[in-house]
mmCIF file of C-alpha atoms in Angstrom:
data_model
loop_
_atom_site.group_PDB
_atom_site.id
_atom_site.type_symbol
_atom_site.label_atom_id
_atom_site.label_comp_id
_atom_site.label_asym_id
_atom_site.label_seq_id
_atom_site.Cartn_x
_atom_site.Cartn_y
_atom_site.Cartn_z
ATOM 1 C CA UNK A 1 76.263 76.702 110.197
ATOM 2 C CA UNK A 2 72.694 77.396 109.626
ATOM 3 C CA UNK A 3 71.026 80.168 107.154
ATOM 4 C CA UNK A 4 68.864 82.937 109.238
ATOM 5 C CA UNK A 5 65.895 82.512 106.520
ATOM 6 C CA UNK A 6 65.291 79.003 106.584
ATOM 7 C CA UNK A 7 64.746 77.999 102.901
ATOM 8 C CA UNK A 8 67.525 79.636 101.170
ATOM 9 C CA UNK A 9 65.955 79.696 97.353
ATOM 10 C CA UNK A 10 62.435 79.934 97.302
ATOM 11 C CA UNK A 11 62.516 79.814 93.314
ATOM 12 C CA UNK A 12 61.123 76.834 90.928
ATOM 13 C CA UNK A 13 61.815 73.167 91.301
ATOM 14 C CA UNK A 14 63.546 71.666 88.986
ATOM 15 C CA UNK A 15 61.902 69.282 86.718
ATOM 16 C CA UNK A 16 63.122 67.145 83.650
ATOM 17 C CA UNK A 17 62.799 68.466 80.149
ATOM 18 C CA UNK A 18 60.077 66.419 78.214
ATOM 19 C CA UNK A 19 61.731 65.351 74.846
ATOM 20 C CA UNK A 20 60.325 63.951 71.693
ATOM 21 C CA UNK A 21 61.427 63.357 68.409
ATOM 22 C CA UNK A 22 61.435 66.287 65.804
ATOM 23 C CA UNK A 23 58.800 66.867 63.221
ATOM 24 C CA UNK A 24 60.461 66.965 59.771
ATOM 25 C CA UNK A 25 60.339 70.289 58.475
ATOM 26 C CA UNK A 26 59.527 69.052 54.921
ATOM 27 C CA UNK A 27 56.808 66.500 55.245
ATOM 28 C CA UNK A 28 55.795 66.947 59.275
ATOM 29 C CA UNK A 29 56.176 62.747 59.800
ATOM 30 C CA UNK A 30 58.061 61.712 62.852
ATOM 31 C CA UNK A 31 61.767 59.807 62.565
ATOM 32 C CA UNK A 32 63.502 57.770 65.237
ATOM 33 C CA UNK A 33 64.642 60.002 68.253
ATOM 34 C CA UNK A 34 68.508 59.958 67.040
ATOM 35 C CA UNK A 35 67.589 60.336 62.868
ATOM 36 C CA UNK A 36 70.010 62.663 61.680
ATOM 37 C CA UNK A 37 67.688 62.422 58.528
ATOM 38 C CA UNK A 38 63.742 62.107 57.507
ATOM 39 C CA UNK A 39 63.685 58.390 57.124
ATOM 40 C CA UNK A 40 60.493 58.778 54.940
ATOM 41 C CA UNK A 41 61.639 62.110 52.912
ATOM 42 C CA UNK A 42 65.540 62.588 53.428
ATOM 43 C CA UNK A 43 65.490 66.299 55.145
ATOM 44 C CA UNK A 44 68.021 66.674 57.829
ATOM 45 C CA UNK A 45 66.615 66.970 60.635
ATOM 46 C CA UNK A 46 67.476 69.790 63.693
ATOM 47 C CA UNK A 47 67.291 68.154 66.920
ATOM 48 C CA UNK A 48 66.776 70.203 69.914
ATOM 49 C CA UNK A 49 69.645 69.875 72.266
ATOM 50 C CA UNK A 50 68.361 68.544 75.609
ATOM 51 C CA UNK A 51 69.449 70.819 78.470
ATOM 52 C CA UNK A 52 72.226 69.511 80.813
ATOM 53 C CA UNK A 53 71.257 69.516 84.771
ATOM 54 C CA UNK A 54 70.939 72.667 86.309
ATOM 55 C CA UNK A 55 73.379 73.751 88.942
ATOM 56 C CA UNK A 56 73.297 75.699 91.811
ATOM 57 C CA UNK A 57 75.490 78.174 92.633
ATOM 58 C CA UNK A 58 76.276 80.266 96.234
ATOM 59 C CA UNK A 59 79.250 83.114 96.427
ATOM 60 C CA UNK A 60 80.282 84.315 99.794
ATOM 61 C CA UNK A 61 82.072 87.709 100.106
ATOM 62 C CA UNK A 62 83.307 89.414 103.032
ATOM 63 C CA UNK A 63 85.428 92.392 104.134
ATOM 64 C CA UNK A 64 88.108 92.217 107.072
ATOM 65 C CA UNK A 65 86.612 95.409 109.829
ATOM 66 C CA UNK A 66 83.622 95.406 107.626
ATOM 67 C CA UNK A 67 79.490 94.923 107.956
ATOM 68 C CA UNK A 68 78.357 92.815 105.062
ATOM 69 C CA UNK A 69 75.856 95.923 104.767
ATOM 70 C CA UNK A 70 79.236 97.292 103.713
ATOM 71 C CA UNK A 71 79.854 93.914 101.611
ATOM 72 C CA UNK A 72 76.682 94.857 99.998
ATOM 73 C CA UNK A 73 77.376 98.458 99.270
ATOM 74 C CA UNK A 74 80.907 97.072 97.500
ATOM 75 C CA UNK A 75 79.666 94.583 95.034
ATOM 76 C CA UNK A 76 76.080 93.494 96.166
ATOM 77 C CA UNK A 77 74.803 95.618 93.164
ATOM 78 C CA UNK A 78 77.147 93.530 90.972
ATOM 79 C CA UNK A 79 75.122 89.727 92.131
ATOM 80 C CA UNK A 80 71.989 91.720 92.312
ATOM 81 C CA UNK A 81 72.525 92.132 88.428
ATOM 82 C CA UNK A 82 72.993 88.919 87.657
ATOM 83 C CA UNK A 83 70.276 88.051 89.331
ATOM 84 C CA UNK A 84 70.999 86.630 92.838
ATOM 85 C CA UNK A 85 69.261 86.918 96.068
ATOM 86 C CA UNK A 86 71.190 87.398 98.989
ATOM 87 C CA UNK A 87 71.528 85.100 102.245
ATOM 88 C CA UNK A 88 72.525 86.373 106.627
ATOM 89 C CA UNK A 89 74.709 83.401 107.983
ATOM 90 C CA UNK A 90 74.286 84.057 112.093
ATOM 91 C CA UNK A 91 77.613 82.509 112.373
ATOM 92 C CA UNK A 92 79.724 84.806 110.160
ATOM 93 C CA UNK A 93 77.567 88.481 110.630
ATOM 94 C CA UNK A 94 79.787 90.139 108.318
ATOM 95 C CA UNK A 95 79.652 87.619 104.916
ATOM 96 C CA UNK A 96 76.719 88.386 102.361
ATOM 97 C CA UNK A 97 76.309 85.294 100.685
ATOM 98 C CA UNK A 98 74.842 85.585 97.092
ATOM 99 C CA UNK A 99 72.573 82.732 95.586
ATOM 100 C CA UNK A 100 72.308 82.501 91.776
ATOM 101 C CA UNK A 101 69.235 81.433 90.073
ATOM 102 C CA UNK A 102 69.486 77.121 89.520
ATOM 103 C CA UNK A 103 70.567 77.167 85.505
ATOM 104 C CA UNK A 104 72.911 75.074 83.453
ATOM 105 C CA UNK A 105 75.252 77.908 83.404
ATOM 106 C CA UNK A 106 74.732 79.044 86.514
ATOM 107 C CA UNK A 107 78.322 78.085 88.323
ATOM 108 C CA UNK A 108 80.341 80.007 85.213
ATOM 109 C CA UNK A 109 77.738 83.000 85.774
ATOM 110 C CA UNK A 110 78.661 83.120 89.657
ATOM 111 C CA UNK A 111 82.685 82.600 89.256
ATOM 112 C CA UNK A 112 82.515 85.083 86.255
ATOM 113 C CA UNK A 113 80.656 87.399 89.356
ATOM 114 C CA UNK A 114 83.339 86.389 91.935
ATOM 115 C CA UNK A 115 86.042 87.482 89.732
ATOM 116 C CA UNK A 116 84.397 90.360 88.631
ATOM 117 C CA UNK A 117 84.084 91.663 92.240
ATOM 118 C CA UNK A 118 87.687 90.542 93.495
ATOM 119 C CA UNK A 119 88.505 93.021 90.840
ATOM 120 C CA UNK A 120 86.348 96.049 91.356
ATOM 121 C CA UNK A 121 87.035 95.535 95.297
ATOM 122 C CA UNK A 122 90.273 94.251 95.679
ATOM 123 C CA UNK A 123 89.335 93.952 99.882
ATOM 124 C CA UNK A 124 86.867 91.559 99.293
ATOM 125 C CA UNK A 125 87.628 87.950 100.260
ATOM 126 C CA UNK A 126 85.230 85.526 98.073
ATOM 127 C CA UNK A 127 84.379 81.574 98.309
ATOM 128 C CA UNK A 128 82.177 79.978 95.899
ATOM 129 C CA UNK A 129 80.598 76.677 95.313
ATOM 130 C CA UNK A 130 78.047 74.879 93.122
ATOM 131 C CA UNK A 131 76.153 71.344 92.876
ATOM 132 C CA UNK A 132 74.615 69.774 90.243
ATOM 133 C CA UNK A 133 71.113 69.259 91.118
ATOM 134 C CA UNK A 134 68.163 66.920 89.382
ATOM 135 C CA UNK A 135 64.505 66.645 90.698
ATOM 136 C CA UNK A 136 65.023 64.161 93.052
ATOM 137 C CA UNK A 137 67.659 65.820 94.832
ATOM 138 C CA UNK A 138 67.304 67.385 98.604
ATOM 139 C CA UNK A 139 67.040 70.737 96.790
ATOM 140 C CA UNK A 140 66.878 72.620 100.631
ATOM 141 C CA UNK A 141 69.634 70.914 101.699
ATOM 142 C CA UNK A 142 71.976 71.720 98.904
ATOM 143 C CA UNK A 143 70.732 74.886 99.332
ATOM 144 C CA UNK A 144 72.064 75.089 102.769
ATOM 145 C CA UNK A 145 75.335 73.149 102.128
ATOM 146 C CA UNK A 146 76.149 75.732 99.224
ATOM 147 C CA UNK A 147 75.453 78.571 101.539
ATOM 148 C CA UNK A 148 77.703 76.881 104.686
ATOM 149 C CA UNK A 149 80.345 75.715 102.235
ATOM 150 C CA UNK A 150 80.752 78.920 100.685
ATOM 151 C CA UNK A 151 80.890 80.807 103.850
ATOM 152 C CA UNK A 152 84.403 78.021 104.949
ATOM 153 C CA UNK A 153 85.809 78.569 101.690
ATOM 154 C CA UNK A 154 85.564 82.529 101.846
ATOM 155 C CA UNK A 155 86.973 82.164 105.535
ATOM 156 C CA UNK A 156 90.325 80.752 103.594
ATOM 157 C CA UNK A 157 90.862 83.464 100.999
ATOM 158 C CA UNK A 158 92.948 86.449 101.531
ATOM 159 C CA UNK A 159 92.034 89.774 100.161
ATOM 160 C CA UNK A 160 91.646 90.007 96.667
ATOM 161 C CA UNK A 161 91.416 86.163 95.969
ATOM 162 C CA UNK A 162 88.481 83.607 95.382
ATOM 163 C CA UNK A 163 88.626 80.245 97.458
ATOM 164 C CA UNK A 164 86.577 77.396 95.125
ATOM 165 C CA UNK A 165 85.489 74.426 95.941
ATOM 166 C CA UNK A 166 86.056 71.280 94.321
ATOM 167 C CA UNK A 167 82.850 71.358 91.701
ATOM 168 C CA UNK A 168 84.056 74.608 90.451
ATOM 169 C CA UNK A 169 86.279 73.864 88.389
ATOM 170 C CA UNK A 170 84.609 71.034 86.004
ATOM 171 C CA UNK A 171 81.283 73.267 86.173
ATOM 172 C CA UNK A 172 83.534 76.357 84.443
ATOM 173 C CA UNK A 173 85.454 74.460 81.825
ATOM 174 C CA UNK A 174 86.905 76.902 79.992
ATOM 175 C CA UNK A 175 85.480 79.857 81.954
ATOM 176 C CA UNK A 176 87.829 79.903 84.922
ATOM 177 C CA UNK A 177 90.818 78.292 85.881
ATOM 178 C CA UNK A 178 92.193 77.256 89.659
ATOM 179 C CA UNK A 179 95.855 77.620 90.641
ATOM 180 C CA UNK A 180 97.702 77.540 93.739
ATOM 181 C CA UNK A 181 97.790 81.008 95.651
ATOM 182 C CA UNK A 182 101.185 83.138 94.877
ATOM 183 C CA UNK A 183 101.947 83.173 98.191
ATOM 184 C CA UNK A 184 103.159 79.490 97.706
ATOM 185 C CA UNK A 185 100.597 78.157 99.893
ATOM 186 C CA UNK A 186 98.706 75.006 99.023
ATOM 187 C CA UNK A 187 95.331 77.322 99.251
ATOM 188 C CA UNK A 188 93.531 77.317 95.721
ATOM 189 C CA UNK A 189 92.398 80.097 93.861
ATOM 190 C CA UNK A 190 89.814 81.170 91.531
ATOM 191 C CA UNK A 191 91.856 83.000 88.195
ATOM 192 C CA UNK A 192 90.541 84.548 85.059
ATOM 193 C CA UNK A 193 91.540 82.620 81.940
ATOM 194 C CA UNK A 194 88.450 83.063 79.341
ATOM 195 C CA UNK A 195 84.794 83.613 78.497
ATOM 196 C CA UNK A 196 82.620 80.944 77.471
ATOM 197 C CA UNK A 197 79.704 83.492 76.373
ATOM 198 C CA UNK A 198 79.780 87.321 76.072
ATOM 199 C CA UNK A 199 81.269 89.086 79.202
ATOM 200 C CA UNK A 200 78.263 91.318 81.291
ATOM 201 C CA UNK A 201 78.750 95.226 80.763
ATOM 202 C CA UNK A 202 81.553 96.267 82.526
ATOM 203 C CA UNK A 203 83.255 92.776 83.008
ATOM 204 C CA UNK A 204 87.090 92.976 83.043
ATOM 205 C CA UNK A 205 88.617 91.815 79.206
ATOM 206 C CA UNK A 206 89.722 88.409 78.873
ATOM 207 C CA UNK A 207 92.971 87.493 77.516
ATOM 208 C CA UNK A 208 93.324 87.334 74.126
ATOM 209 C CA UNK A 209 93.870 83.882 72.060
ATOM 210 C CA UNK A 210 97.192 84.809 70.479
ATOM 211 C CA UNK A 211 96.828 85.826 66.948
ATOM 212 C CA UNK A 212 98.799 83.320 64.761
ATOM 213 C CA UNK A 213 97.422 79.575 66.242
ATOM 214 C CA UNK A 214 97.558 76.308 64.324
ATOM 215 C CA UNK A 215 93.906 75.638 62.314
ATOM 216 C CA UNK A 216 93.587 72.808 64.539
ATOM 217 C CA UNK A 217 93.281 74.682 68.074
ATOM 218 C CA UNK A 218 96.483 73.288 69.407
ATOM 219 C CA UNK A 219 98.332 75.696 71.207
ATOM 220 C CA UNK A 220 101.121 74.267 74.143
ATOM 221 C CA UNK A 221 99.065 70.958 74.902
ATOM 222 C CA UNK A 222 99.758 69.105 77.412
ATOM 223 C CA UNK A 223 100.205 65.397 76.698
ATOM 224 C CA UNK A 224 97.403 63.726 75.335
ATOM 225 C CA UNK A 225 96.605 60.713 77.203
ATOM 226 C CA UNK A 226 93.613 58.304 78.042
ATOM 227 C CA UNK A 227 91.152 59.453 75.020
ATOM 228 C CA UNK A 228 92.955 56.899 72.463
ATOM 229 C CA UNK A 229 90.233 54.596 72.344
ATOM 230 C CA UNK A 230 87.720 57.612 71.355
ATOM 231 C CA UNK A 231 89.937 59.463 68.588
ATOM 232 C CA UNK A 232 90.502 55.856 67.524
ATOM 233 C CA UNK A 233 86.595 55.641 66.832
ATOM 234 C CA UNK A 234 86.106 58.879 65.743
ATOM 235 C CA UNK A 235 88.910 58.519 63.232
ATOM 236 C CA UNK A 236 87.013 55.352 61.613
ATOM 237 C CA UNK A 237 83.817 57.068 61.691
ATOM 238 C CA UNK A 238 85.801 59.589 59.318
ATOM 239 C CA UNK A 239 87.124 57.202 57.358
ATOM 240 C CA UNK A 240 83.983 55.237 56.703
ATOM 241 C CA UNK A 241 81.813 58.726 56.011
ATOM 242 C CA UNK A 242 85.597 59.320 53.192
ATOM 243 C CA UNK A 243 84.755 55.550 52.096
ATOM 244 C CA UNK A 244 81.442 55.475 51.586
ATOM 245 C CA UNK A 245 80.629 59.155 50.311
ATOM 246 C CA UNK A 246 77.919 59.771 52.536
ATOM 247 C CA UNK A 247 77.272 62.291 55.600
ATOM 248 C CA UNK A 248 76.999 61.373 59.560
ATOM 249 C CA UNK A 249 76.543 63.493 62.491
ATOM 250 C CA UNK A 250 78.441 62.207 65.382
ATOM 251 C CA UNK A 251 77.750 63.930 68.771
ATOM 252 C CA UNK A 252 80.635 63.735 71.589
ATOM 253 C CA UNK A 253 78.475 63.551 75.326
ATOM 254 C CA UNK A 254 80.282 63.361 78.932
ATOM 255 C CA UNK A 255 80.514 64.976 81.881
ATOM 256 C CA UNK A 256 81.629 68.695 81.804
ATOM 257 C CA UNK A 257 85.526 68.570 82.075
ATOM 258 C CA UNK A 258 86.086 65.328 80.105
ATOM 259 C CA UNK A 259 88.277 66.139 77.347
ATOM 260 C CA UNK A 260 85.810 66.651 74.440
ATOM 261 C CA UNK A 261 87.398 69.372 73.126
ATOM 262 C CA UNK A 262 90.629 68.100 73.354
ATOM 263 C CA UNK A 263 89.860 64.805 71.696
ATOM 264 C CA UNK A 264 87.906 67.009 68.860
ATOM 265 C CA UNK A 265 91.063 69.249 68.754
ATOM 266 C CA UNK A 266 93.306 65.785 68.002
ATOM 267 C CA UNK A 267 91.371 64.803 65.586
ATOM 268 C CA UNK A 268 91.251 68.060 63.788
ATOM 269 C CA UNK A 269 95.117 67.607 63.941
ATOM 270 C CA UNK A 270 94.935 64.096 62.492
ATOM 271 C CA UNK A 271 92.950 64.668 59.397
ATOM 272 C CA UNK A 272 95.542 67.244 57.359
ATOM 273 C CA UNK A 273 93.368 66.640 54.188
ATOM 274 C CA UNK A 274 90.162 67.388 55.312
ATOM 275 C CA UNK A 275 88.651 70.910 54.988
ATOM 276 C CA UNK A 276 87.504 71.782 58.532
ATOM 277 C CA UNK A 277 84.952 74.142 59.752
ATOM 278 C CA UNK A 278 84.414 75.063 63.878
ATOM 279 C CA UNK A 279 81.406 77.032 65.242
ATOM 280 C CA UNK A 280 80.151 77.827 68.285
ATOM 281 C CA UNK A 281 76.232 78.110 69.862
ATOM 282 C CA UNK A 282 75.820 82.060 70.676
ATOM 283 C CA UNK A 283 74.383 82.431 73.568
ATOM 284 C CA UNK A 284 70.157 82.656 72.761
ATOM 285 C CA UNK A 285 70.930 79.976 70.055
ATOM 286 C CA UNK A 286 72.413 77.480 72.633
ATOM 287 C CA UNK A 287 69.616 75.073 72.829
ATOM 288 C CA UNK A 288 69.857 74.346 69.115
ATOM 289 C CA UNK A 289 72.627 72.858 66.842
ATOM 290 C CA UNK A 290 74.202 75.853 64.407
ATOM 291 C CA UNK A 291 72.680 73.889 60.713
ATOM 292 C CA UNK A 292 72.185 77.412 59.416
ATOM 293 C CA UNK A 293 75.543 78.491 60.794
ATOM 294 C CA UNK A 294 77.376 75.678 59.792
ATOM 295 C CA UNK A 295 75.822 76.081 55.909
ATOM 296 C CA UNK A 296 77.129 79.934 55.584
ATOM 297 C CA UNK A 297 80.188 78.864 57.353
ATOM 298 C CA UNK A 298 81.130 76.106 54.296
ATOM 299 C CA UNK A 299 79.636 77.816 52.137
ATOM 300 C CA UNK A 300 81.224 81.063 52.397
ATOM 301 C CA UNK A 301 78.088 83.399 53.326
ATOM 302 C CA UNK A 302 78.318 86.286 55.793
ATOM 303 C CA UNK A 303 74.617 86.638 56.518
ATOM 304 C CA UNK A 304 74.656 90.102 54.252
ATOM 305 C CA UNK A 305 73.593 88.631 51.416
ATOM 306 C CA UNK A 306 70.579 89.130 49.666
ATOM 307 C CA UNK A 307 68.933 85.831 48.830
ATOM 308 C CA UNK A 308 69.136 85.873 45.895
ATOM 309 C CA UNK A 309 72.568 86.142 45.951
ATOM 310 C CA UNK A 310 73.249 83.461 48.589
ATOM 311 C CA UNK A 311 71.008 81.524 46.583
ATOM 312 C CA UNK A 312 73.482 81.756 43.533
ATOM 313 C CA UNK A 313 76.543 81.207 45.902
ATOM 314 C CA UNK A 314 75.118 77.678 47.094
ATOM 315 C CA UNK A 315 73.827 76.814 43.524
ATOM 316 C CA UNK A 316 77.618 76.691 42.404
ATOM 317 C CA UNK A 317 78.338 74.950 45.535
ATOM 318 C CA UNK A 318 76.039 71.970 45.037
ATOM 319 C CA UNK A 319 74.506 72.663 41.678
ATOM 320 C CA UNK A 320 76.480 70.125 39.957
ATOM 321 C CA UNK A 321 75.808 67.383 42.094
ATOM 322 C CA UNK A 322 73.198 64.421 41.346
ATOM 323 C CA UNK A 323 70.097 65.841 42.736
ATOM 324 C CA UNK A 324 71.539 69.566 42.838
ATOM 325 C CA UNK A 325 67.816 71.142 42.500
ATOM 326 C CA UNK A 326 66.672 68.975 45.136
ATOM 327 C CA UNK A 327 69.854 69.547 47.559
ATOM 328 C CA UNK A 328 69.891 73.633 47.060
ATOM 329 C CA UNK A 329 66.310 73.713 48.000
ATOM 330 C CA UNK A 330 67.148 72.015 50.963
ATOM 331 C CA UNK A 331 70.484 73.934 52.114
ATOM 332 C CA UNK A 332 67.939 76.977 51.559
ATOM 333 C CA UNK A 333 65.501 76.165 53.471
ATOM 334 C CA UNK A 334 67.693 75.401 56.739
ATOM 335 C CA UNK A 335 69.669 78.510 56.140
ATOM 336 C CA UNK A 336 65.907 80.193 55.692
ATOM 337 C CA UNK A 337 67.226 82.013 52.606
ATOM 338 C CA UNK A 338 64.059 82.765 50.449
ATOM 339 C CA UNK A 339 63.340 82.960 46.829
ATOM 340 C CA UNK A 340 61.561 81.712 44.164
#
């Protein structure tokens, strides 16, 4: 198959972030790349989290008897939102295929879109795919093999469902889940099962997390198998930090899809002593680790404060440690609490 208008996404190329290492906040010097601290003044430092490789992401919809003018009238206003721009396969007349704009995010955003539309028009027949994509990828010729791809994959799908393809499902950990089609078939399908970020207006509800769950996270696990050597690690690093009396930052990278989570969640299970704390990135913080999040969160604070007050709170907090002055002022200047 072929698109009609030649370059499907005339957007941006994609380039590589430029990193360097942060400024300290305190005195302005420069630590190695990875210094969790100032190495010439002690001041944590916030790194800025390095954006993972964006993805692009195609949907194809289509109606049985119907024009995908009619396709567009259904649930084209629904891409258009999200920001897609839409693509004419001669081939298949009747499916609109929908394009989403090359992000990080952008595969959840276009199967939170598919399932969105399988439920306002339960005639619709949907296949989506995505790619990974760096600068020195063939960033036409994804393009195109999204667009044909997506166009098979909708050809599959009865009415009502969402055919994926196989990068779908480690692109949307924890967004979307696959699962055989009820009709017994072998045929995949696209299913709800959570949010990762705040649903668009008018997005159907997510299930709810039942109500009474372990503090770990652990709720009907399947057996945990092939992470040993990493909770093994990360169970000494805990140890030592116990040990030695000291702080570390320890950051978990992989591929989306991994088991990072799940080895964080067996940990959390492991250590039935230790006071444990989880957050999560909202969505225009994402780029940036939660410090002042993760200060309020131990400490107690629900952002309502006045400073003075949350001054006071983290005073009796830390105020009896060796170098209490010095730490407070510190804790207050990451959680940006003023005062004298």
């Amino acid at each position: 198959m072929s698109s009609d208008l030649g370059i499907p996404y005339a957007g941006d190329r994609i380039d590589e972030p430029a990193t360097r290492s942060p400024a300290c906040p305190a005195c302005g010097r420069h630590s190695q790349p990875e210094a969790a601290f100032c190495a010439f003044c002690g001041t944590a430092l916030v790194h800025q989290r390095i954006a993972g490789p964006p993805v692009f992401a195609a949907v194809a919809a289509a109606i049985e008897g119907r024009s995908a003018y009619d396709v567009l009238h259904e649930v084209g206003g629904l891409f258009e939102s999200l920001g897609a721009v839409f693509e004419g396969v001669s081939q298949a007349p009747a499916t609109l295929v929908a394009l989403f704009p090359p992000k990080e995010d952008a595969a959840v955003i276009a199967a939170r879109a598919a399932l969105d539309a399988a439920s306002v028009c339960p005639d619709v027949r949907l296949g989506i795919d995505a790619s990974e994509v760096t600068e020195r990828s063939d960033q036409d010729a994804i393009w195109q093999y999204l667009i044909d791809r997506s166009v098979e994959l909708q050809a599959l799908a009865a009415p009502g469902t969402i055919v994926p393809g196989e990068e779908i499902l480690p692109l949307t950990e924890g967004a979307a889940v696959i699962e055989p089609l009820d009709d017994g078939s072998e045929t995949p399908s696209l299913r709800a099962l959570r949010d990762l970020r705040a649903a668009p207006a008018g997005a159907p509800t997510a299930p709810a997390e039942p109500a009474a769950m372990d503090p770990s996270g652990r709720a009907g696990e399947t057996p945990f198998i092939g992470r040993e050597r990493e909770l093994a690690e990360l169970t000494a690093r805990f140890a030592a930090v116990r040990g030695e009396g000291r702080a570390a930052c320890v950051a978990l990278i992989g591929e989306v899809g991994v088991g990072r989570t799940r080895v964080l969640t067996e940990l959390a299970a492991s250590l039935s002593d230790a006071r444990i704390r989880r957050l999560t990135c909202e969505p225009l913080t994402v780029d940036g680790w939660p410090i002042a999040e993760l200060i309020e969160c131990v400490a107690g604070l629900t952002g309502d404060e006045s400073s003075e007050d949350a001054r006071a709170v983290l005073e009796r907090l830390v105020g009896h440690l060796p170098d209490g002055d010095r730490v407070l002022e510190r804790l207050a200047h990451l959680a940006s609490i003023d005062g004298d």
